[in-house]
Short mmCIF file of C-alpha atoms in Angstrom, two decimals:
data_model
loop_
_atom_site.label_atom_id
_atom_site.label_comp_id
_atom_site.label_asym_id
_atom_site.label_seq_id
_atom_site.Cartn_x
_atom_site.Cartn_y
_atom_site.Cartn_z
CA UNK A 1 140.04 129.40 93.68
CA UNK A 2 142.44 131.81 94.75
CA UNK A 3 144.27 131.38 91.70
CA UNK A 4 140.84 132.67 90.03
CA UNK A 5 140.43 135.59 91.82
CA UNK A 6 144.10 136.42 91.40
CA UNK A 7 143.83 135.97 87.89
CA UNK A 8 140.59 137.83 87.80
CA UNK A 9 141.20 140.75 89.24
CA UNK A 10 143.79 142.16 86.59
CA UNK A 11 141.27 141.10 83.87
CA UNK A 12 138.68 143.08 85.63
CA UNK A 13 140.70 146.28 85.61
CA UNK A 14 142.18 145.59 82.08
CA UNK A 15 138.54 146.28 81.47
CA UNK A 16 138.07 143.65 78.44
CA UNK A 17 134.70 143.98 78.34
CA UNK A 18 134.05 141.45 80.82
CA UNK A 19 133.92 142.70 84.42
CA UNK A 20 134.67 140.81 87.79
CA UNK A 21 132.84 138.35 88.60
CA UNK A 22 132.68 139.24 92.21
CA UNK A 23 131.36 142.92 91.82
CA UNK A 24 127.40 142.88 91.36
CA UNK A 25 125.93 145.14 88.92
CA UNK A 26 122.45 145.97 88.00
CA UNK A 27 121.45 142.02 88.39
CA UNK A 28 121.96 142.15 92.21
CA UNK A 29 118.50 144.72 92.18
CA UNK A 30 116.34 142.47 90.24
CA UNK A 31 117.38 139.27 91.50
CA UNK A 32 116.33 141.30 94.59
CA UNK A 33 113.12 141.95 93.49
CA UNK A 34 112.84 138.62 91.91
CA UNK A 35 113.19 136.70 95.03
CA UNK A 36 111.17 138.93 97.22
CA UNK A 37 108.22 138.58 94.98
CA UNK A 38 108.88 134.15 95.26
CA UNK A 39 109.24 135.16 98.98
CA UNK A 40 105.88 137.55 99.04
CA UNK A 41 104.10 134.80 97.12
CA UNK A 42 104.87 131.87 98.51
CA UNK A 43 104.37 133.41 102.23
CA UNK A 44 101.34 134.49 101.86
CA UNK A 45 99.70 131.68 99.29
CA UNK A 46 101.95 128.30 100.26
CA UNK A 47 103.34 128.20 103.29
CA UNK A 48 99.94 129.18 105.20
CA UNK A 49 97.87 126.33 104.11
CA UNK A 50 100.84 123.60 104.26
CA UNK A 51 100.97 124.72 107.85
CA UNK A 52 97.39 124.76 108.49
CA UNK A 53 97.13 121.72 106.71
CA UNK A 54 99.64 119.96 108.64
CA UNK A 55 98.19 121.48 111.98
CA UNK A 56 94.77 119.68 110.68
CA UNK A 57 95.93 116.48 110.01
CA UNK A 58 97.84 116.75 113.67
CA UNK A 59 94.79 117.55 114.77
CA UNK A 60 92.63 114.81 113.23
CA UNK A 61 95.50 112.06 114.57
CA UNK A 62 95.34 113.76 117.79
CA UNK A 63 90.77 113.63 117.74
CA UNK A 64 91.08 110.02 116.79
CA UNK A 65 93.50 109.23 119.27
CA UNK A 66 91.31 110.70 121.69
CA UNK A 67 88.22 108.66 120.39
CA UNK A 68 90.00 105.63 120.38
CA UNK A 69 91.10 106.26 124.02
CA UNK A 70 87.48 106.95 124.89
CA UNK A 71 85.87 104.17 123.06
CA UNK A 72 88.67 101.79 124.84
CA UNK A 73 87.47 103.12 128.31
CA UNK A 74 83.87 102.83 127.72
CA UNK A 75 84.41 99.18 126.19
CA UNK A 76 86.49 98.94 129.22
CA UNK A 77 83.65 100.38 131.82
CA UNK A 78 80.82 98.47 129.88
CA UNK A 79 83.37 95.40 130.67
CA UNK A 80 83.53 96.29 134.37
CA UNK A 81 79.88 97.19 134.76
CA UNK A 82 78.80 93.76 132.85
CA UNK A 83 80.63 92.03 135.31
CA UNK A 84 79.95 93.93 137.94
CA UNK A 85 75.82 93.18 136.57
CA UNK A 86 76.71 89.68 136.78
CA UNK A 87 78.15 89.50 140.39
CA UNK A 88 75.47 91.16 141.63
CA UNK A 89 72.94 88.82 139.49
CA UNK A 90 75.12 85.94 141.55
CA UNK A 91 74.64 87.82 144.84
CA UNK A 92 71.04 88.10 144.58
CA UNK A 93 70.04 84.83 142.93
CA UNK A 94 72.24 83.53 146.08
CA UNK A 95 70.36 86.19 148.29
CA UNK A 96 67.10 85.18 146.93
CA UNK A 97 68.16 81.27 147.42
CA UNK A 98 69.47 82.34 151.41
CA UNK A 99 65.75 84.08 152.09
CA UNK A 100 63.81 81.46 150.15
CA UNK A 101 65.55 78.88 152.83
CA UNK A 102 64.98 81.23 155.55
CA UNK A 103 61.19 81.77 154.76
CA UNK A 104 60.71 77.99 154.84
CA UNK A 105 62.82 77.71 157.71
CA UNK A 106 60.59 80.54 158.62
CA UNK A 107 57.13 78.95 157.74
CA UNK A 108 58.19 75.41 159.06
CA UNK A 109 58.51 77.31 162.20
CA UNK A 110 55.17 79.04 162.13
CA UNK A 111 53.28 76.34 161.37
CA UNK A 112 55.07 74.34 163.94
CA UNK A 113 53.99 77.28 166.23
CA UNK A 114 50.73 77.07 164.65
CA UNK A 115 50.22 73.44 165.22
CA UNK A 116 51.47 73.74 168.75
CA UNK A 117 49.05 76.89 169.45
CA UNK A 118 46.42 74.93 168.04
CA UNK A 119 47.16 71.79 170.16
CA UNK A 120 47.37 73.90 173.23
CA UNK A 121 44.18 75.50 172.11
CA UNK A 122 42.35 72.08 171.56
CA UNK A 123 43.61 70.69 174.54
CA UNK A 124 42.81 74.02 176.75
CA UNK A 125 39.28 73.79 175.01
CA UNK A 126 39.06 70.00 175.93
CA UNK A 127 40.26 70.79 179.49
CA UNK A 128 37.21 73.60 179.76
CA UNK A 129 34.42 71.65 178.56
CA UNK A 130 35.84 68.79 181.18
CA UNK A 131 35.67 71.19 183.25
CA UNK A 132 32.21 72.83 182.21
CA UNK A 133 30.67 68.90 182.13
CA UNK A 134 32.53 68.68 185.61
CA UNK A 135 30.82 71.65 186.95
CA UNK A 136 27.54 70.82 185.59
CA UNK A 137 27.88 67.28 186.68
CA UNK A 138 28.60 68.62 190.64
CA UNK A 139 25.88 71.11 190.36
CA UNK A 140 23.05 68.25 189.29
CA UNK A 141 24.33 65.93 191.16
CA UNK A 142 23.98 68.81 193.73
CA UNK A 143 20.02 68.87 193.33
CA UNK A 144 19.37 65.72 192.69
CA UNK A 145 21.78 64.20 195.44
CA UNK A 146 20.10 66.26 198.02
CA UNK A 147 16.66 65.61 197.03
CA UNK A 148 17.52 62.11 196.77
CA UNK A 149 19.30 61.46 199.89
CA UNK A 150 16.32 63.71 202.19
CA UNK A 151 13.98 61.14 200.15
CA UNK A 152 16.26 58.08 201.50
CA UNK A 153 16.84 59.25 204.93
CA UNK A 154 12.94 60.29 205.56
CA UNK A 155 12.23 57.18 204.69
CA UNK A 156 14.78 55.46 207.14
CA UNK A 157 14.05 57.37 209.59
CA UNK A 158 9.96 58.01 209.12
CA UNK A 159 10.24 61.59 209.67
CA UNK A 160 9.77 64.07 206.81
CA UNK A 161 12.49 65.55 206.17
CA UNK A 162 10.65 67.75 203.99
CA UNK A 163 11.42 71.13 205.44
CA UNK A 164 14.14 72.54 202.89
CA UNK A 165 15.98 75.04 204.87
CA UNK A 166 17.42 72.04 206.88
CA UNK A 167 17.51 69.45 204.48
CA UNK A 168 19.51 72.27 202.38
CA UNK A 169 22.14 72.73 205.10
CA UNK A 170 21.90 68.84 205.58
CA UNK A 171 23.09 68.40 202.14
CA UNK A 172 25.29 71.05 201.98
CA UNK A 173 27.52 69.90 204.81
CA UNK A 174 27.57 66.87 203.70
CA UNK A 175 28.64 68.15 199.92
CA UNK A 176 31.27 70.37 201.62
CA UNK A 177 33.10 67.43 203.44
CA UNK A 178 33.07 65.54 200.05
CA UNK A 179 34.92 68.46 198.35
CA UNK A 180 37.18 68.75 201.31
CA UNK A 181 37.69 65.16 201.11
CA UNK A 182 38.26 65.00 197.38
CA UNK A 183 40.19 67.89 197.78
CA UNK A 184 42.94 66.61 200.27
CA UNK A 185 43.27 63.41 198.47
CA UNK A 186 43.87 65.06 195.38
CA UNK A 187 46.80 67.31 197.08
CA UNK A 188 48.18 64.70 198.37
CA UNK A 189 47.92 62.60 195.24
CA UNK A 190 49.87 66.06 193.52
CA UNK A 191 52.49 66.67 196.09
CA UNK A 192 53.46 62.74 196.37
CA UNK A 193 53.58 63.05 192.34
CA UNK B 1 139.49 134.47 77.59
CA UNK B 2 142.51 135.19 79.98
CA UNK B 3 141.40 132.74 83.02
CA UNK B 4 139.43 131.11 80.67
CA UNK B 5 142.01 129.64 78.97
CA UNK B 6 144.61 129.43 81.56
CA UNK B 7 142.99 126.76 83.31
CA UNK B 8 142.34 124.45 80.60
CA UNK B 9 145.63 124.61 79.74
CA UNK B 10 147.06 124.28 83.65
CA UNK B 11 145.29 120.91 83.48
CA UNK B 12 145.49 120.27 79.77
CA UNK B 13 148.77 118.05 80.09
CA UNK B 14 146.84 114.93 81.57
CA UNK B 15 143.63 115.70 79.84
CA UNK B 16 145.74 115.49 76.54
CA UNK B 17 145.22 111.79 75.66
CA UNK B 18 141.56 112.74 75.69
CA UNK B 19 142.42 115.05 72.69
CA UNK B 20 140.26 118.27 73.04
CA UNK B 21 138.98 119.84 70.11
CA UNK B 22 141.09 121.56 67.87
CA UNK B 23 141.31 125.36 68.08
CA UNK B 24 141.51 124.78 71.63
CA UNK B 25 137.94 124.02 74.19
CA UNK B 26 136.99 127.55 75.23
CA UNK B 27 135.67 127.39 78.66
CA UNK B 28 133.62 130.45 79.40
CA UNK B 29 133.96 131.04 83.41
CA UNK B 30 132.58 133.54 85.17
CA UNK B 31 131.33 135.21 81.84
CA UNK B 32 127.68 136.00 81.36
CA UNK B 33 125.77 137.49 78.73
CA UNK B 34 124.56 140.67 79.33
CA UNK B 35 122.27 142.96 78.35
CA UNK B 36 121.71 146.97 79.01
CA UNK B 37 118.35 148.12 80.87
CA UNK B 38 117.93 151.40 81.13
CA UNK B 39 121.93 152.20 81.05
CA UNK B 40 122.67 149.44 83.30
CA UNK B 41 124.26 145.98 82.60
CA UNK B 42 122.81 142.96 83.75
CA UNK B 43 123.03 139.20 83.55
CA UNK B 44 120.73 137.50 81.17
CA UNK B 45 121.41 134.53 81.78
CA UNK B 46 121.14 134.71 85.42
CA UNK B 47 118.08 136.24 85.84
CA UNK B 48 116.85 133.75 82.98
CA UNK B 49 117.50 130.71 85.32
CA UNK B 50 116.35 132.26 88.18
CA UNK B 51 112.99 132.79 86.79
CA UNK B 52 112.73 129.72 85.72
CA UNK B 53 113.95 128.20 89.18
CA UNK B 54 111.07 130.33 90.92
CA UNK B 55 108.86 129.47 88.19
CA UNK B 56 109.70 125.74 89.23
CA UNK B 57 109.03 126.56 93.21
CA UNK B 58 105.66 128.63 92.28
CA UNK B 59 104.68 126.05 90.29
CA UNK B 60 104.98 123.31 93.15
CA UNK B 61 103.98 125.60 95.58
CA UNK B 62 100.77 126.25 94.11
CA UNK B 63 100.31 122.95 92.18
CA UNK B 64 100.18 121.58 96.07
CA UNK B 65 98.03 124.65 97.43
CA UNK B 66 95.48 123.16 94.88
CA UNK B 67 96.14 119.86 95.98
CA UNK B 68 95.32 120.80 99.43
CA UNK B 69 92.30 122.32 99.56
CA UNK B 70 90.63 119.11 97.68
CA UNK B 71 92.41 116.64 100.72
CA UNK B 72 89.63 116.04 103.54
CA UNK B 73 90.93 113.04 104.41
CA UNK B 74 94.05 114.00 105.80
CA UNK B 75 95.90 111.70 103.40
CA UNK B 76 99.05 113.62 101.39
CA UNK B 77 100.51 113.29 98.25
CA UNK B 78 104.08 113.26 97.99
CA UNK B 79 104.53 116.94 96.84
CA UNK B 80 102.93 117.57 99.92
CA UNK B 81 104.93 115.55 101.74
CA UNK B 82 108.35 116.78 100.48
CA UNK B 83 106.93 120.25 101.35
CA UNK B 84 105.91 119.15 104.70
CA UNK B 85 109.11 117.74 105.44
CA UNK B 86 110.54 121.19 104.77
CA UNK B 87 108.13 123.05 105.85
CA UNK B 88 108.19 121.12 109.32
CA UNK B 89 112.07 120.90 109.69
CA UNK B 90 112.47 124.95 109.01
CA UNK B 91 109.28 125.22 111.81
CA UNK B 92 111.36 123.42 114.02
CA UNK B 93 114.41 125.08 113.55
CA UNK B 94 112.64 128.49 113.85
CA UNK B 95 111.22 127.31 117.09
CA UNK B 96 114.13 125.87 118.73
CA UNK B 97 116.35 128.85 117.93
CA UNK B 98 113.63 131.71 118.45
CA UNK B 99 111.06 130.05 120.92
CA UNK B 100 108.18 130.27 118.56
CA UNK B 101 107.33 129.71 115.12
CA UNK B 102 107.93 133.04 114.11
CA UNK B 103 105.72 134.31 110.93
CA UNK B 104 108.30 135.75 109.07
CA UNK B 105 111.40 134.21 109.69
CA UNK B 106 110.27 130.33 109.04
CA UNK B 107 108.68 131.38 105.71
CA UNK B 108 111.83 133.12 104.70
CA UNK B 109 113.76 130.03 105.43
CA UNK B 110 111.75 128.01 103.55
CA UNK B 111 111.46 130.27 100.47
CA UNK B 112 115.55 130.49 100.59
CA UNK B 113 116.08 126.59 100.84
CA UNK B 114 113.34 125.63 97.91
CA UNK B 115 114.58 128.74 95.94
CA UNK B 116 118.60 127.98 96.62
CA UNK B 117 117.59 124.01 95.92
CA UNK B 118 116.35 124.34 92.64
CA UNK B 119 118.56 126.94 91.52
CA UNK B 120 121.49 124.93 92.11
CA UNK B 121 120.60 121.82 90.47
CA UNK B 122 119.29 123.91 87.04
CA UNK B 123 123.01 123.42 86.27
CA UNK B 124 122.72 119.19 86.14
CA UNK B 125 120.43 120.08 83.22
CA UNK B 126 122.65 118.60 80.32
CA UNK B 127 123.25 120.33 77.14
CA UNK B 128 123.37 118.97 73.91
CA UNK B 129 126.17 117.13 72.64
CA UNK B 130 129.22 118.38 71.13
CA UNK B 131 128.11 122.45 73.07
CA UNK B 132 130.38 124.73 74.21
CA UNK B 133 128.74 124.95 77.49
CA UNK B 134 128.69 122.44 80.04
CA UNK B 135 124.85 123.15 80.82
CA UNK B 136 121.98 123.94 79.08
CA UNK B 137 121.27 126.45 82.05
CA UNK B 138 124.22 127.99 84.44
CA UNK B 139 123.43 127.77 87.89
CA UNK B 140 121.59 131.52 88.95
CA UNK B 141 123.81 130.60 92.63
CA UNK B 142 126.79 130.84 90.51
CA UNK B 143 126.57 134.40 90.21
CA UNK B 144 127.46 136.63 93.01
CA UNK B 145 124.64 138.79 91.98
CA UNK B 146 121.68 136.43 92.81
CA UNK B 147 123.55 135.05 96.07
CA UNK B 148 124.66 138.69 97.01
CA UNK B 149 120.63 139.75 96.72
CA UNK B 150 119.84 136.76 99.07
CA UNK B 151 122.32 137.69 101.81
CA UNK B 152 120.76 141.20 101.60
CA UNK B 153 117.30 139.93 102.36
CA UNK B 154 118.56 137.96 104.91
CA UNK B 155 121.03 140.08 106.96
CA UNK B 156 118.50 142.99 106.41
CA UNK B 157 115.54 141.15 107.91
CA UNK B 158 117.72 139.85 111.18
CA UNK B 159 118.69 143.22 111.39
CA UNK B 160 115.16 144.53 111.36
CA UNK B 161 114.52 141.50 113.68
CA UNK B 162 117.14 142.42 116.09
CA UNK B 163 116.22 146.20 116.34
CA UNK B 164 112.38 145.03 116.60
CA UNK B 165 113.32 142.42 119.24
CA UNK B 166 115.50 144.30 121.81
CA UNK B 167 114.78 148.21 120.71
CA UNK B 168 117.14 150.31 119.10
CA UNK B 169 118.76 150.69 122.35
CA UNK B 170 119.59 147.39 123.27
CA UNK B 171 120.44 145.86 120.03
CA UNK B 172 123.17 148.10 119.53
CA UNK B 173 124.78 147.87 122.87
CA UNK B 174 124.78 144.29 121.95
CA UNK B 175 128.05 145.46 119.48
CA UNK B 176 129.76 147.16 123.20
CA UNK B 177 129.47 143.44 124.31
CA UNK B 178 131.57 141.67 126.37
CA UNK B 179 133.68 144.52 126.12
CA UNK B 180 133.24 147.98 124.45
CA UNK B 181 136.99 147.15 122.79
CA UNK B 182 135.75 144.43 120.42
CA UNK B 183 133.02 147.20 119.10
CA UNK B 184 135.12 146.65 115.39
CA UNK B 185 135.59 143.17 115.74
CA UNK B 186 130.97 143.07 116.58
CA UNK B 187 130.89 145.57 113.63
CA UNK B 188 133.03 143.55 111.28
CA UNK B 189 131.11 140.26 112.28
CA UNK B 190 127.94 141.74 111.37
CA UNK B 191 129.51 142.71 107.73
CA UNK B 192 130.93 139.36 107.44
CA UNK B 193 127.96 137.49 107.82
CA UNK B 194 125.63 138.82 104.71
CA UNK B 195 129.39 137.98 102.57
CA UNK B 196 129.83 134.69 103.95
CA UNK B 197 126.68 133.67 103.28
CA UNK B 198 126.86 134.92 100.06
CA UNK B 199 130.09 133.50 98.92
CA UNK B 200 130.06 130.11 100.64
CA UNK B 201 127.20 129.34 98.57
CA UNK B 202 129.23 131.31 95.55
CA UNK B 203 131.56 129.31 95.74
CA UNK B 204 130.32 125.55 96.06
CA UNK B 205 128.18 126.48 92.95
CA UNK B 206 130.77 128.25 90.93
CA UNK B 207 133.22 125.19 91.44
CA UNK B 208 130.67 122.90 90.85
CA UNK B 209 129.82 124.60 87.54
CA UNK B 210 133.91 124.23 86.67
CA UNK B 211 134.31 121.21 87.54
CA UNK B 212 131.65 120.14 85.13
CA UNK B 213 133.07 122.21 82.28
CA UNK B 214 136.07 120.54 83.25
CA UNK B 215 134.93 117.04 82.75
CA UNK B 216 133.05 118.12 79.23
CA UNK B 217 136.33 118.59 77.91
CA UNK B 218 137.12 114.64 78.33
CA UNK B 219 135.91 112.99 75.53
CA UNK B 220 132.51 111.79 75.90
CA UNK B 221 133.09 108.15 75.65
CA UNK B 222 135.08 108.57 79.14
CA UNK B 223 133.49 111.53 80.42
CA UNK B 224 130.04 109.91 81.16
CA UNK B 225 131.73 108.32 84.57
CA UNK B 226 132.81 111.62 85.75
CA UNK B 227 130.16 113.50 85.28
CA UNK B 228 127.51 111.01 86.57
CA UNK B 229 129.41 111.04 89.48
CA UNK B 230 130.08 114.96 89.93
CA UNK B 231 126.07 115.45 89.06
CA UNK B 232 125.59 113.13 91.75
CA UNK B 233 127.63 114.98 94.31
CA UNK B 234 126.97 117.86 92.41
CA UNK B 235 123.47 117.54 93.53
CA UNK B 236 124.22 116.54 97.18
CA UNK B 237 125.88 120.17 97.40
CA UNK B 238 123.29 121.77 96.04
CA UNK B 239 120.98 120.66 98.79
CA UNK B 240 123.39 120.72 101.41
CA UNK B 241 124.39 124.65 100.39
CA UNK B 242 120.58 124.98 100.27
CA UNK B 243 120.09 123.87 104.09
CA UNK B 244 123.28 125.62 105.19
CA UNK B 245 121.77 128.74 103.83
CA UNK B 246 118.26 128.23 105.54
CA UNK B 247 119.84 127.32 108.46
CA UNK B 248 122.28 129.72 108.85
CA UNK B 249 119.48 132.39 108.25
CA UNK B 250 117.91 131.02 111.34
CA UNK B 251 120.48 130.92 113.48
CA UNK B 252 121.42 134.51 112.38
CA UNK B 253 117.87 135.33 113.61
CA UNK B 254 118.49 133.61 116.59
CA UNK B 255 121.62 135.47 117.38
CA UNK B 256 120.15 138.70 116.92
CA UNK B 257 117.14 137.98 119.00
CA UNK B 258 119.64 136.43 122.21
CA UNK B 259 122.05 137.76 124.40
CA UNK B 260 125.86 137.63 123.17
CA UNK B 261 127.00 134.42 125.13
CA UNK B 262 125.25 131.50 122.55
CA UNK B 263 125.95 133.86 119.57
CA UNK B 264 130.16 133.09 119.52
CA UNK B 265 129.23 129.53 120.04
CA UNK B 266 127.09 129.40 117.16
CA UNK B 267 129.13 131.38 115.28
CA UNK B 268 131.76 128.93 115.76
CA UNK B 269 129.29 125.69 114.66
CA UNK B 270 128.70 127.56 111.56
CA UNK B 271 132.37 128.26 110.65
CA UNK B 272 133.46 124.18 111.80
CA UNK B 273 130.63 122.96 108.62
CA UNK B 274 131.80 125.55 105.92
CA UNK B 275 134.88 124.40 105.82
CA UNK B 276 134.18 120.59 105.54
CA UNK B 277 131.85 121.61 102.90
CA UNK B 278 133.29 123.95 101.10
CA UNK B 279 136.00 121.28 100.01
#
């Protein structure tokens, strides 16, 4: 290359008609222009939309990306809360099972309660009308003793005992020492028991 | 004529065998046909090819802007996808070495590397058999006018982006920095830089453009080897010229925009891959 320009340079000053090849002339100003106008043109009509175009795409990747992330996590939550549905299902059928048991536990219980309240009740009623035939037993056999007894003893003895106020007292005494009698035994008869 | 001919016939002893035409194979380097605009001489040819190498950008560029609008489905074509590969590189380029996509320098980038690309492979166009002239079309990056025109756009604009970046004030006390003694040495780097970039990219395309008139003087029942095989590489340098450019550009940017400590570092990077380029 040297060897060109060396050989060049004379030629250019010989001034054949041909001039160095290094010196610019008039070309240099409209290659200038030339390339400023593919410069103007394709910086303001090419280069924009390749940029924008490749900032779109980018953008696209970068939205479905984001979709595909979100679709993932709801697939992934709609996992979770399926499963999540289907443990509690288990809980409550088992909860459902625990309080059926309890509630016949439960019932069992009540109507065992029931059944004794009603035995208690039966027997307490059973005990009361004893009692009530008791009482009205003692109470008839209260008139009917007395008047029966005055009858028997007037008659032993021949003397009326017609006159009521004693015969009442008679009767009553005699009543009273039965239920004092009765009375003891049946203390005793407890306490030995 | 003069260096024409002289290298032909420097190399002309082991091309012999080949037998070159008789009358001698006139190799026309670093000629161009001219004509005069208004009083002034300019290249033809050059600016021939370098319409039709923007014609060949425009026509992709907007053959895809048309292409766009229709895609809704996000899917691209493969012009879009070559531009998007550019496109995206330059962006990131542009945003490592200035922070932020910045709106004019990534475009410019971009519009150098496509422009630069396809000018430098116009030359791989063939021409017929038994031409003069190695190509149907010289390379417009093989004339120091075109690459010249792009340094000025380029050094211009960092300039601009400098001065707009730190003020007036602080970009040129950048030139007093480290020390107010290497204010020639700042000046001279700044000068360099547009004529670097200019020339490197002279250069690799000028030599390809030789070597392939070279190998058109071998006969063409040997010379198809050769020449597949310097189009091939011919074509690698092309792109890689095209990339150094763009890149270069963006790291010039970068430079102006940041303090002076990265800028000799840099500097450095992009004087270690001219070299092993520029074989």
């Amino acid at each position: 290359m040297t060897g060109a320009v060396i050989q060049l340079l004379p030629m250019a000053a010989e001034g054949e008609g041909q001039s160095n090849f290094l010196v610019p002339n008039f070309t240099f100003l409209v290659e200038l222009a030339a390339f400023g106008l593919l410069f103007f043109l394709l910086a303001k009509y090419v280069i924009p939309p390749i940029n924008r175009a490749m900032t779109n795409r980018q953008e696209a990747i970068r939205t479905q990306f984001a979709e595909l992330e979100q679709a993932r996590s709801d697939a992934n939550a709609a996992e979770a809360e399926f499963k999540a549905q289907i443990a509690d299902a288990r809980h409550e059928a088992a909860r459902i099972r625990e309080e059926a048991r309890e509630q016949g536990a439960q019932i069992v219980a009540e109507l065992r309660q029931q059944g004794e309240t009603e035995k208690a009740r039966i027997v307490e009623s059973g005990h009361a009308q004893i009692s009530a035939e008791r009482q009205q037993a003692v109470a008839s056999l209260r008139a009917e003793v007395g008047t029966l007894a005055t009858t028997l003893a007037g008659r032993i003895v021949g003397e009326s005992l017609e006159d009521d106020e004693r015969s009442t007292r008679v009767v009553d005494r005699f009543l009273a020492d039965l239920d004092a009698l009765e009375s003891s035994k049946a203390s005793s008869t407890g306490g030995a028991s | 004529m003069t260096f024409a001919t002289v290298l032909p016939q420097a190399i002309g002893g082991f091309l012999a065998a080949g037998g070159g035409e008789e009358g001698g194979t006139n190799i026309e380097i670093g000629h161009h046909v001219t004509r005069e605009w208004f009083g002034f001489t300019v290249n033809i040819d050059t600016i021939s090819s370098t319409v039709i190498a923007g014609l060949i950008v425009l026509i992709l560029g907007f053959v895809l802007r048309s292409r766009l609008t229709k895609a809704d489905d996000h899917v691209p074509s493969k012009l879009q996808l070559i531009w998007e590969a550019v496109v995206s590189e330059v962006n990131r380029q542009v945003e490592d070495n200035l922070g932020k996509v910045h709106p004019y320098v990534a475009p410019l980038a971009i519009a150098l590397f496509f422009f630069i690309l396809f000018a430098n492979w116009l030359e791989l166009i063939p021409s017929k058999l038994n031409d003069d002239s190695p190509h149907l079309l010289a390379a417009p990056t093989a004339d120091t006018n075109l690459t010249y025109a792009l340094a000025a756009v380029t050094i211009i604009s960092v300039w601009a982006y400098g001065i707009r970046t730190k003020g007036v004030k602080g970009y040129f006390s950048h030139f007093l920095q480290p020390f107010p003694v290497l204010l020639p040495l700042n000046i001279l780097e700044e000068l360099v830089k547009p004529i670097t970039l200019a020339l490197r990219l002279f250069g690799n395309i000028f030599a390809g453009g030789i070597m392939l008139a070279l190998i058109g003087l071998i006969p063409i029942w040997a010379s198809w080897a050769p020449n597949i095989l310097w189009k091939a590489f011919d074509m690698f340098i092309g792109g890689i010229q095209a990339f150094i450019f763009s890149l270069l550009t963006v790291l010039y940017f970068a430079m102006a925009g940041a303090g002076h400590g990265e800028h000799d570092d840099e500097h450095e990077e992009a004087d270690s891959k001219t070299p092993a380029l520029a074989h």
